[in-house]
mmCIF file of N, CA and C and ligand atoms in Angstrom:
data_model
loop_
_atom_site.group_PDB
_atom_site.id
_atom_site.type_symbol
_atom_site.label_atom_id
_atom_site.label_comp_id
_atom_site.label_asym_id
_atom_site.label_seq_id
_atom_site.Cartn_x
_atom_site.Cartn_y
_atom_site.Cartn_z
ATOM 1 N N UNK A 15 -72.642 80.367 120.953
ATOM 2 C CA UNK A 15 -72.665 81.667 120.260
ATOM 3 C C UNK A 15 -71.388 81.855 119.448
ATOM 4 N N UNK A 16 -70.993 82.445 118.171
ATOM 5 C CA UNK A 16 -70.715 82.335 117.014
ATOM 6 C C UNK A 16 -69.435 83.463 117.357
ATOM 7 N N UNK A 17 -68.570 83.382 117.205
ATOM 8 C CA UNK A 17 -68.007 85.073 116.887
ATOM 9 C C UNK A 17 -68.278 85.783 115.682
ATOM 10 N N UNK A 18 -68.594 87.407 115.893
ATOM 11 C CA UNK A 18 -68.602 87.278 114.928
ATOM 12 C C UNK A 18 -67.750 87.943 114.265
ATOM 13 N N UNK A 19 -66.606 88.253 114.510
ATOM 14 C CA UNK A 19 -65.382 89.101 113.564
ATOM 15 C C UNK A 19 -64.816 88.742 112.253
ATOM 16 N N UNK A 20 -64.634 89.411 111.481
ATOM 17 C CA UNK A 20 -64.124 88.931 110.529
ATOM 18 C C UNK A 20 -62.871 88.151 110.096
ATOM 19 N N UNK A 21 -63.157 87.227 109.348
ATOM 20 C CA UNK A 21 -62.115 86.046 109.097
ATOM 21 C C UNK A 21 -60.601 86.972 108.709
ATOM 22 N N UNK A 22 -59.401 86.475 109.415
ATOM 23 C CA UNK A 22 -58.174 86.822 108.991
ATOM 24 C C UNK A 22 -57.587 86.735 108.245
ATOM 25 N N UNK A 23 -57.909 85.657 107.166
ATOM 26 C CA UNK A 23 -57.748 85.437 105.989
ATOM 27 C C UNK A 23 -58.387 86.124 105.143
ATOM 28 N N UNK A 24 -59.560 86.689 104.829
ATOM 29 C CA UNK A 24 -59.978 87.737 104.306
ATOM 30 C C UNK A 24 -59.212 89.215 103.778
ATOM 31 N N UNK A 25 -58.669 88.981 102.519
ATOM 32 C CA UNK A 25 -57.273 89.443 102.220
ATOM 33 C C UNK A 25 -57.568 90.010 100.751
ATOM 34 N N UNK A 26 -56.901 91.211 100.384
ATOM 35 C CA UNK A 26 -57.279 91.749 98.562
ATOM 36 C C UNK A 26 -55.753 90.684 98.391
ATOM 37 N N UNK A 27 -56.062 89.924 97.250
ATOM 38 C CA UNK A 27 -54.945 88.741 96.688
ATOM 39 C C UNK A 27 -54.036 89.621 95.473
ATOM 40 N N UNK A 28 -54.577 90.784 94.945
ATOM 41 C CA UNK A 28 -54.254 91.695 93.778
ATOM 42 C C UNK A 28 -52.758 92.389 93.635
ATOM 43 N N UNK A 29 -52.084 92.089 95.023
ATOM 44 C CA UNK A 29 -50.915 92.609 94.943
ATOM 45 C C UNK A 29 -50.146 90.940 95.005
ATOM 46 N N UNK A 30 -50.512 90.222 94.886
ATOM 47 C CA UNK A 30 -49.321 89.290 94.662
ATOM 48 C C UNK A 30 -48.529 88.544 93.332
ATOM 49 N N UNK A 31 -49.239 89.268 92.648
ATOM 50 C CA UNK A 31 -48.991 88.710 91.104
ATOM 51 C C UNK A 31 -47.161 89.575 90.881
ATOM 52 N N UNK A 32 -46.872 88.414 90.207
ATOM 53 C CA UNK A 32 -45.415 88.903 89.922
ATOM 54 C C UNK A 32 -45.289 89.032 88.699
ATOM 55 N N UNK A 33 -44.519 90.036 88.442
ATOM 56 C CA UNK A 33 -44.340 90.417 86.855
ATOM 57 C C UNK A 33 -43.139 90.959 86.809
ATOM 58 N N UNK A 34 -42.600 90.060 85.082
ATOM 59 C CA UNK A 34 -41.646 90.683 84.840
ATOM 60 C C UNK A 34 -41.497 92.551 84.633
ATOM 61 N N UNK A 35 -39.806 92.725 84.371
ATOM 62 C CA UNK A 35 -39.815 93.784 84.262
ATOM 63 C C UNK A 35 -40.357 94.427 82.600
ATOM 64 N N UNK A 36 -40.962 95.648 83.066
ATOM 65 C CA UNK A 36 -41.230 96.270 81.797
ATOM 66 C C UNK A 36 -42.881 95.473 80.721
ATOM 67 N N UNK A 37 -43.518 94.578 81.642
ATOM 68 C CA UNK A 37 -44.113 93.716 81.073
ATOM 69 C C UNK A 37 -45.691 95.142 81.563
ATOM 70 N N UNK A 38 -46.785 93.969 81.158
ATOM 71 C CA UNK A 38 -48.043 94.741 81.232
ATOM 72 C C UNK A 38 -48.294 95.227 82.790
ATOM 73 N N UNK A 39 -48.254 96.336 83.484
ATOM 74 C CA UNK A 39 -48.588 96.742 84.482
ATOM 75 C C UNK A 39 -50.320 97.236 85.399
ATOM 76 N N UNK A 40 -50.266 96.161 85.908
ATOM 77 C CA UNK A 40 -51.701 95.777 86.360
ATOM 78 C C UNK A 40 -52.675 96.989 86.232
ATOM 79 N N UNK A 41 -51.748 97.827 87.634
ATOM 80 C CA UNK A 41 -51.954 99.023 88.229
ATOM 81 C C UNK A 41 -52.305 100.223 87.523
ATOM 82 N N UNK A 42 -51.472 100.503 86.493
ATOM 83 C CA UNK A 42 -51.369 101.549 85.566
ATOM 84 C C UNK A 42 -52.588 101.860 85.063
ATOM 85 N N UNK A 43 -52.636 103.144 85.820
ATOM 86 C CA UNK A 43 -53.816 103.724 84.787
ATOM 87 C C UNK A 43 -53.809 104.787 84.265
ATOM 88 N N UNK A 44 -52.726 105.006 84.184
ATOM 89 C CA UNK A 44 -52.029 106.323 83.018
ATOM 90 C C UNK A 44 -50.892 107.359 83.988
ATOM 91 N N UNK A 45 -50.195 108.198 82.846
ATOM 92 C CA UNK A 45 -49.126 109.240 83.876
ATOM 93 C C UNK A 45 -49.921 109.952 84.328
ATOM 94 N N UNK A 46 -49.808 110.608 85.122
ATOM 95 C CA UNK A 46 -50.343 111.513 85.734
ATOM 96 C C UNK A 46 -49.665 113.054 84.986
ATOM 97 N N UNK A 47 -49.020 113.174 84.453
ATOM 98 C CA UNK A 47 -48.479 114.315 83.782
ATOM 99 C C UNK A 47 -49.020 114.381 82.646
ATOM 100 N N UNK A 48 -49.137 113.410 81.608
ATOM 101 C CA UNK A 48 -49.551 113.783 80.734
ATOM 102 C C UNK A 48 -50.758 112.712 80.325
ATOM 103 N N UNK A 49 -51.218 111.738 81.059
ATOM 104 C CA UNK A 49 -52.541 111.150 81.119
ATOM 105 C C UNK A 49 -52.682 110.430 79.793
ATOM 106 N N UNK A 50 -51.399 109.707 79.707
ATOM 107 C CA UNK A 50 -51.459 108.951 78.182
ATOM 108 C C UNK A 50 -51.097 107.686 78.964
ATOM 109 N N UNK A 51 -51.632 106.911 78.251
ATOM 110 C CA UNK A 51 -51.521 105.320 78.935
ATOM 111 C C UNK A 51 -50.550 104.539 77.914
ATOM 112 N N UNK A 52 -49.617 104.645 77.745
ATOM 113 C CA UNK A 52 -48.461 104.343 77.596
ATOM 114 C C UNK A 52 -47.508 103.021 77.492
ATOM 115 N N UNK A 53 -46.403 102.637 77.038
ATOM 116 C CA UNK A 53 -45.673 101.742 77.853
ATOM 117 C C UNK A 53 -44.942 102.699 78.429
ATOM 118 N N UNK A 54 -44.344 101.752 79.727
ATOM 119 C CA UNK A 54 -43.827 102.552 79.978
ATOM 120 C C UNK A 54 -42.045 101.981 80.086
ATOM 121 N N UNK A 55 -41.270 103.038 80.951
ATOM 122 C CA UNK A 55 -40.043 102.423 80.595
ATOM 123 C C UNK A 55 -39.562 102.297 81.928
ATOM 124 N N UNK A 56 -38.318 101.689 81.610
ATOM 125 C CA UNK A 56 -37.074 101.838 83.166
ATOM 126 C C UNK A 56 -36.121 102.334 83.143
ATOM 127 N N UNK A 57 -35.394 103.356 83.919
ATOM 128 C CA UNK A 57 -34.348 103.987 84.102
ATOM 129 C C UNK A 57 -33.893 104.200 85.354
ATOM 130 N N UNK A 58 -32.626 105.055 85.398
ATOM 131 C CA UNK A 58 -31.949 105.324 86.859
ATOM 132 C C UNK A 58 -31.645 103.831 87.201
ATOM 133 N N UNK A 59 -31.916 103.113 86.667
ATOM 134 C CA UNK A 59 -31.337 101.525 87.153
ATOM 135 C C UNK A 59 -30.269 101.572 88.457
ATOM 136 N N UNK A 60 -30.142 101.223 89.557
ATOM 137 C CA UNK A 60 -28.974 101.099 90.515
ATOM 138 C C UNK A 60 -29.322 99.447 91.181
ATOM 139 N N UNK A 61 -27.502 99.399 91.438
ATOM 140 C CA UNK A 61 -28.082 97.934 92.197
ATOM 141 C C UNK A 61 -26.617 98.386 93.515
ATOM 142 N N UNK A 62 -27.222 98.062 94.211
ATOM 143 C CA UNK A 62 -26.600 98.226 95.929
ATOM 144 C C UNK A 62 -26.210 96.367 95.871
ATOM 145 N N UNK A 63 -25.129 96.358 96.759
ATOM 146 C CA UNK A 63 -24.954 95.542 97.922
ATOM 147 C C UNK A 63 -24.434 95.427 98.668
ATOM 148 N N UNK A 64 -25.304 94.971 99.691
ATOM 149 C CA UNK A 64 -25.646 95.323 101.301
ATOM 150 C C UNK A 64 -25.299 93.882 102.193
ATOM 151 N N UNK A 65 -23.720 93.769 102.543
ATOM 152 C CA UNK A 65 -23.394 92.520 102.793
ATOM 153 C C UNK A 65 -24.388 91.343 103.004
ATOM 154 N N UNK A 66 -24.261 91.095 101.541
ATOM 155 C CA UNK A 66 -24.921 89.274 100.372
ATOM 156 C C UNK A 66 -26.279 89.577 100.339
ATOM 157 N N UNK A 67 -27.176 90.884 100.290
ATOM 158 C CA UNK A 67 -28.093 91.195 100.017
ATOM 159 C C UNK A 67 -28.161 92.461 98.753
ATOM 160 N N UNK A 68 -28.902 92.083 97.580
ATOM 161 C CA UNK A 68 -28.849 93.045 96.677
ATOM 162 C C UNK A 68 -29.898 94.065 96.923
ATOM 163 N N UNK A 69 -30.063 95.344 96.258
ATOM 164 C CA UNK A 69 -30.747 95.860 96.869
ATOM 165 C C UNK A 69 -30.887 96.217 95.203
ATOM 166 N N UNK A 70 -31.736 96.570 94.233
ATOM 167 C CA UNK A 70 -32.285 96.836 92.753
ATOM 168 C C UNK A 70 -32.915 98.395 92.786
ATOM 169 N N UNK A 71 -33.190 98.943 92.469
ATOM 170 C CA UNK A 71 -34.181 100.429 92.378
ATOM 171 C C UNK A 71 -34.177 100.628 90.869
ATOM 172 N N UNK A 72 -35.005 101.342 90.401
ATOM 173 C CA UNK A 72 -35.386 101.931 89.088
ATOM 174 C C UNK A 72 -36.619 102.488 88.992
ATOM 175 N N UNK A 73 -37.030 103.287 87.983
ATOM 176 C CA UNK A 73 -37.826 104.402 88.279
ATOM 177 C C UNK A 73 -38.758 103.697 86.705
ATOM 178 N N UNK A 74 -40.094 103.491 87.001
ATOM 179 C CA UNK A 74 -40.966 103.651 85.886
ATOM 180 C C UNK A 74 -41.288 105.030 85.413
ATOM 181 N N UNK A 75 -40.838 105.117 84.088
ATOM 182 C CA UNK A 75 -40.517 106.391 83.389
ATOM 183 C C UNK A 75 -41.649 106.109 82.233
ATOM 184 N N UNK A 76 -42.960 107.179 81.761
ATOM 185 C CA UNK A 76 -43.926 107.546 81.223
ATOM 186 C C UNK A 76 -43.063 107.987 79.743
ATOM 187 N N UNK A 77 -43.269 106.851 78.502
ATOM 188 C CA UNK A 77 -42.769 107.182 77.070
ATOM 189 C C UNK A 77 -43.011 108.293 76.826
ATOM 190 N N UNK A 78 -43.643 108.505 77.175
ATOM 191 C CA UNK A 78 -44.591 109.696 76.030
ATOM 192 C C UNK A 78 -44.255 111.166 76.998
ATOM 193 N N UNK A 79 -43.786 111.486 78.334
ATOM 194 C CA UNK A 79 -43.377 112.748 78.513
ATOM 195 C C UNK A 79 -41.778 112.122 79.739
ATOM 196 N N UNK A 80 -41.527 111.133 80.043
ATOM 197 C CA UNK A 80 -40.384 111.264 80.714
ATOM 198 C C UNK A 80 -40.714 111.355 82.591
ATOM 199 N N UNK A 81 -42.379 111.722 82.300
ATOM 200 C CA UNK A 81 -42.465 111.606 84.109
ATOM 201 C C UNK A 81 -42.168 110.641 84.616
ATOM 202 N N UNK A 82 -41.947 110.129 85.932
ATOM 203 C CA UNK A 82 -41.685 109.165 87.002
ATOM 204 C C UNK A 82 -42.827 108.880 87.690
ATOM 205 N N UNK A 83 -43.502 107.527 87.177
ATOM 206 C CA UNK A 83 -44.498 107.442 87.674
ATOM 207 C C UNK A 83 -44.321 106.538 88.664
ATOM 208 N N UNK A 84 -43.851 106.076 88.947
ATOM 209 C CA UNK A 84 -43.731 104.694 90.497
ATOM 210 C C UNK A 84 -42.142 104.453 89.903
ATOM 211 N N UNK A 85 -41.797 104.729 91.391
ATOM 212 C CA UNK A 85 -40.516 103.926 91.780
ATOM 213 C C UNK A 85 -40.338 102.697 92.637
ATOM 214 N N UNK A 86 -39.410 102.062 91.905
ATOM 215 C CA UNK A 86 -39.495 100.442 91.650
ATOM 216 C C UNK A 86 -38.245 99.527 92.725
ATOM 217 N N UNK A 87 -38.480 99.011 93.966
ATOM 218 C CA UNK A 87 -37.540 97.854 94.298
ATOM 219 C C UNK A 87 -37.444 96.632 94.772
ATOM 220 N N UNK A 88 -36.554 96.149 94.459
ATOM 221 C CA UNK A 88 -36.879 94.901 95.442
ATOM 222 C C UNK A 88 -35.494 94.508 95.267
ATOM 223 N N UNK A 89 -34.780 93.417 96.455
ATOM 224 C CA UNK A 89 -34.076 92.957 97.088
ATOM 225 C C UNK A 89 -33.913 91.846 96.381
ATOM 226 N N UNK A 90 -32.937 91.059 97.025
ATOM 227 C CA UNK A 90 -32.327 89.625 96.420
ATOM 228 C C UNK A 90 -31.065 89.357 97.231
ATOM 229 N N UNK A 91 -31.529 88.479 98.002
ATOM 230 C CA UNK A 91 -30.319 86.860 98.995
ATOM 231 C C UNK A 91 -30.435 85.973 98.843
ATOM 232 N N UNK A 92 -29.505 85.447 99.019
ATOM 233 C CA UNK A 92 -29.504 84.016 99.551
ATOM 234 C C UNK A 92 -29.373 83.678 101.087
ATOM 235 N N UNK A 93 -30.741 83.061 101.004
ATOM 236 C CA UNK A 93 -30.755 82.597 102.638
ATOM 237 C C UNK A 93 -30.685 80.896 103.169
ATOM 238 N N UNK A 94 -29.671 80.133 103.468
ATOM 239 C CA UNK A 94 -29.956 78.590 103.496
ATOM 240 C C UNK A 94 -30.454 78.256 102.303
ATOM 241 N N UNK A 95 -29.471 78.151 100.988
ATOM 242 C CA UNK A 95 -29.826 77.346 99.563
ATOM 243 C C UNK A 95 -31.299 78.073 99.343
ATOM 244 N N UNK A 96 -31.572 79.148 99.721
ATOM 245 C CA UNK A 96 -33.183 79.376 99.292
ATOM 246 C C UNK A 96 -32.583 80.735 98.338
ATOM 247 N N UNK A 97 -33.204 81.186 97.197
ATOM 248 C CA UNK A 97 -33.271 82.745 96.850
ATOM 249 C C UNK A 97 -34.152 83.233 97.275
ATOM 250 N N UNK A 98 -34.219 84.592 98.284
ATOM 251 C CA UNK A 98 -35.112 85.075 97.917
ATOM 252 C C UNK A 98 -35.375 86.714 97.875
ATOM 253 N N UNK A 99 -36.800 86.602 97.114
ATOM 254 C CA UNK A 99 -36.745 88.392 96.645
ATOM 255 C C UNK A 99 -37.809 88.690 97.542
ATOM 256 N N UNK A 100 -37.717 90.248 97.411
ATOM 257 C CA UNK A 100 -38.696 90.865 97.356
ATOM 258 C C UNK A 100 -39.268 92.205 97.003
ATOM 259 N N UNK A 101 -39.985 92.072 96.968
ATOM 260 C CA UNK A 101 -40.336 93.281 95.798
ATOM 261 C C UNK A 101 -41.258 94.571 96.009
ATOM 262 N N UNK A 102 -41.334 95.525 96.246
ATOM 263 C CA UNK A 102 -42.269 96.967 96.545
ATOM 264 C C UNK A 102 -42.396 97.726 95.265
ATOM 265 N N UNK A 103 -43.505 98.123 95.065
ATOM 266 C CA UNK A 103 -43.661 98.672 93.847
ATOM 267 C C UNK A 103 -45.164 99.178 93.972
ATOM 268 N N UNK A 104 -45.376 100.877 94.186
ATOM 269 C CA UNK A 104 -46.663 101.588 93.235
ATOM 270 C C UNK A 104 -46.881 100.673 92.311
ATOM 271 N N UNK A 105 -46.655 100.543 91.478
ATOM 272 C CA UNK A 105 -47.216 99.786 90.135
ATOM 273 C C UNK A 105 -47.857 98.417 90.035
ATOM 274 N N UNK A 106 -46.292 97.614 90.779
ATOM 275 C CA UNK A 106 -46.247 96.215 90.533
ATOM 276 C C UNK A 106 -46.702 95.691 91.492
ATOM 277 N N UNK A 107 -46.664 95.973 92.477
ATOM 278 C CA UNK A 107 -47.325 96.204 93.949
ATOM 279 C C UNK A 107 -46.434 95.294 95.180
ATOM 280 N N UNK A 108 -46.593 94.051 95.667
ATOM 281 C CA UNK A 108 -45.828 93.556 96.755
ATOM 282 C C UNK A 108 -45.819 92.535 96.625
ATOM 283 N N UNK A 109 -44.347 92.097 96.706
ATOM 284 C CA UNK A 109 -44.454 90.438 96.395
ATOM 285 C C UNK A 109 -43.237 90.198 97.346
ATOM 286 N N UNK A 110 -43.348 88.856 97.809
ATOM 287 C CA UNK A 110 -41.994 88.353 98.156
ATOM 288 C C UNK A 110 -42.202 86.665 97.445
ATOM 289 N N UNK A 111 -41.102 86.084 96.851
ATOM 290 C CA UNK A 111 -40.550 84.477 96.924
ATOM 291 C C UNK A 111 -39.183 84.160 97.635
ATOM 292 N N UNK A 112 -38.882 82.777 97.567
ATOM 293 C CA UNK A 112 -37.984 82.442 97.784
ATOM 294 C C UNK A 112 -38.254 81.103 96.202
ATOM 295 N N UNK A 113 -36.873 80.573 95.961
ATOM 296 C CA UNK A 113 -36.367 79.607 95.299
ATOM 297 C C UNK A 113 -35.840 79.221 95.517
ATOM 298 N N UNK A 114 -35.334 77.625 95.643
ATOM 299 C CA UNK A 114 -34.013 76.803 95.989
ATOM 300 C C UNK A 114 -33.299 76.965 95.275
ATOM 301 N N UNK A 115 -32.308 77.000 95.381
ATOM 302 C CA UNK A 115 -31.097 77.208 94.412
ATOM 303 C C UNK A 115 -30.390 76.048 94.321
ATOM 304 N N UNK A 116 -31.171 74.736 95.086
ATOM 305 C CA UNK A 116 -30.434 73.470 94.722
ATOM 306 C C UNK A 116 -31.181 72.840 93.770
ATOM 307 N N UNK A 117 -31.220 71.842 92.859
ATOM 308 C CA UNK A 117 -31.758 71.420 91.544
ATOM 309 C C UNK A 117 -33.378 70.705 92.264
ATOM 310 N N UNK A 118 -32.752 70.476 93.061
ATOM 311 C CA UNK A 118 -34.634 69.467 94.033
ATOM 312 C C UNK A 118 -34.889 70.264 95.019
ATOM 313 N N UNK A 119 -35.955 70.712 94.669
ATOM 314 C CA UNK A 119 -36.467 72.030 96.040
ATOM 315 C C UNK A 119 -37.526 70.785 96.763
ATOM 316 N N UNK A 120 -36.694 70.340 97.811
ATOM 317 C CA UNK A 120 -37.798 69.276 98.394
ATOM 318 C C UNK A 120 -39.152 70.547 98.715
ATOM 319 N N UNK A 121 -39.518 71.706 98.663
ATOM 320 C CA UNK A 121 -40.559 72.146 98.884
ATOM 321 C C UNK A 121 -41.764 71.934 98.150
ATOM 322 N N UNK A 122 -41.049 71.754 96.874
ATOM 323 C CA UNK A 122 -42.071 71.661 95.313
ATOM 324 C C UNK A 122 -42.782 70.311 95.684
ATOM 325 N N UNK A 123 -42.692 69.661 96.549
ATOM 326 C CA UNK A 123 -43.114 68.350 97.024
ATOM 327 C C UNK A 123 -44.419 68.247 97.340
ATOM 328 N N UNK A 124 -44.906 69.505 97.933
ATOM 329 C CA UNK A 124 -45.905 70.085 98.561
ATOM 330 C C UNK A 124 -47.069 70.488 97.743
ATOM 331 N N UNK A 125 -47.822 69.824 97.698
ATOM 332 C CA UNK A 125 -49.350 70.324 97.000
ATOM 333 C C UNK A 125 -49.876 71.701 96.782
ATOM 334 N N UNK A 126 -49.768 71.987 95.606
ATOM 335 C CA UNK A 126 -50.312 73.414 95.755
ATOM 336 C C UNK A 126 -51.203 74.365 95.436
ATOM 337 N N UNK A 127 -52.215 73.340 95.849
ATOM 338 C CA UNK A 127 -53.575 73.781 95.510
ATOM 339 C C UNK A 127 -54.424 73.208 97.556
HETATM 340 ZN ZN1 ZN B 204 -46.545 111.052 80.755
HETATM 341 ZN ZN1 ZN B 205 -42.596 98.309 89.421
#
């Protein structure tokens, strides 16, 4: 007899896409203040650090009236030759990487498909 629960891997994949800053925003489906679909911008820019951890914030700001539509952060260390971020975002949604920061990431070794 079979179980039958659902697979754990069974996952929405839609928040892992990484995007630069200020680039096309998946999520966006207009300000909510003034319901214009927009680019939009970044401001309030701050960057923290939080012994050898950066900490980034900024506010997606609506061109067209100045509202604050999703506020924006994500982190940045170095952990063992690795970088890595991560990222929370209404908008942009949730991501984490890491990168080697040595020229041969013996990881890239690894098939990735
Ligand atoms: Zn607006
Ligand atoms: Zn964002």
């Amino acid at each position: 007899m079979r179980n039958a629960g659902s697979p754990a891997w069974h996952r929405n994949n839609m928040g892992n896409t990484c995007l630069e800053n200020g680039s096309y925003l998946m999520n966006y489906i207009g300000c909510a203040n003034c319901h214009q679909r927009d680019f939009v911008l970044i401001s309030n820019k701050a960057t923290e650090d939080d012994d050898g951890e950066e900490l980034v914030t900024y506010d997606h700001v609506c061109k067209n009236c100045d509202h604050i539509v999703a506020r924006h952060e994500y982190t940045f260390s170095v952990v063992d030759d690795y970088q890595e971020y991560t990222m929370l975002c209404m908008l942009c949604g949730k991501a984490e990487d890491s990168i080697s920061v040595l020229p041969d990431d013996p990881r890239q070794t690894a098939p990735l498909f």
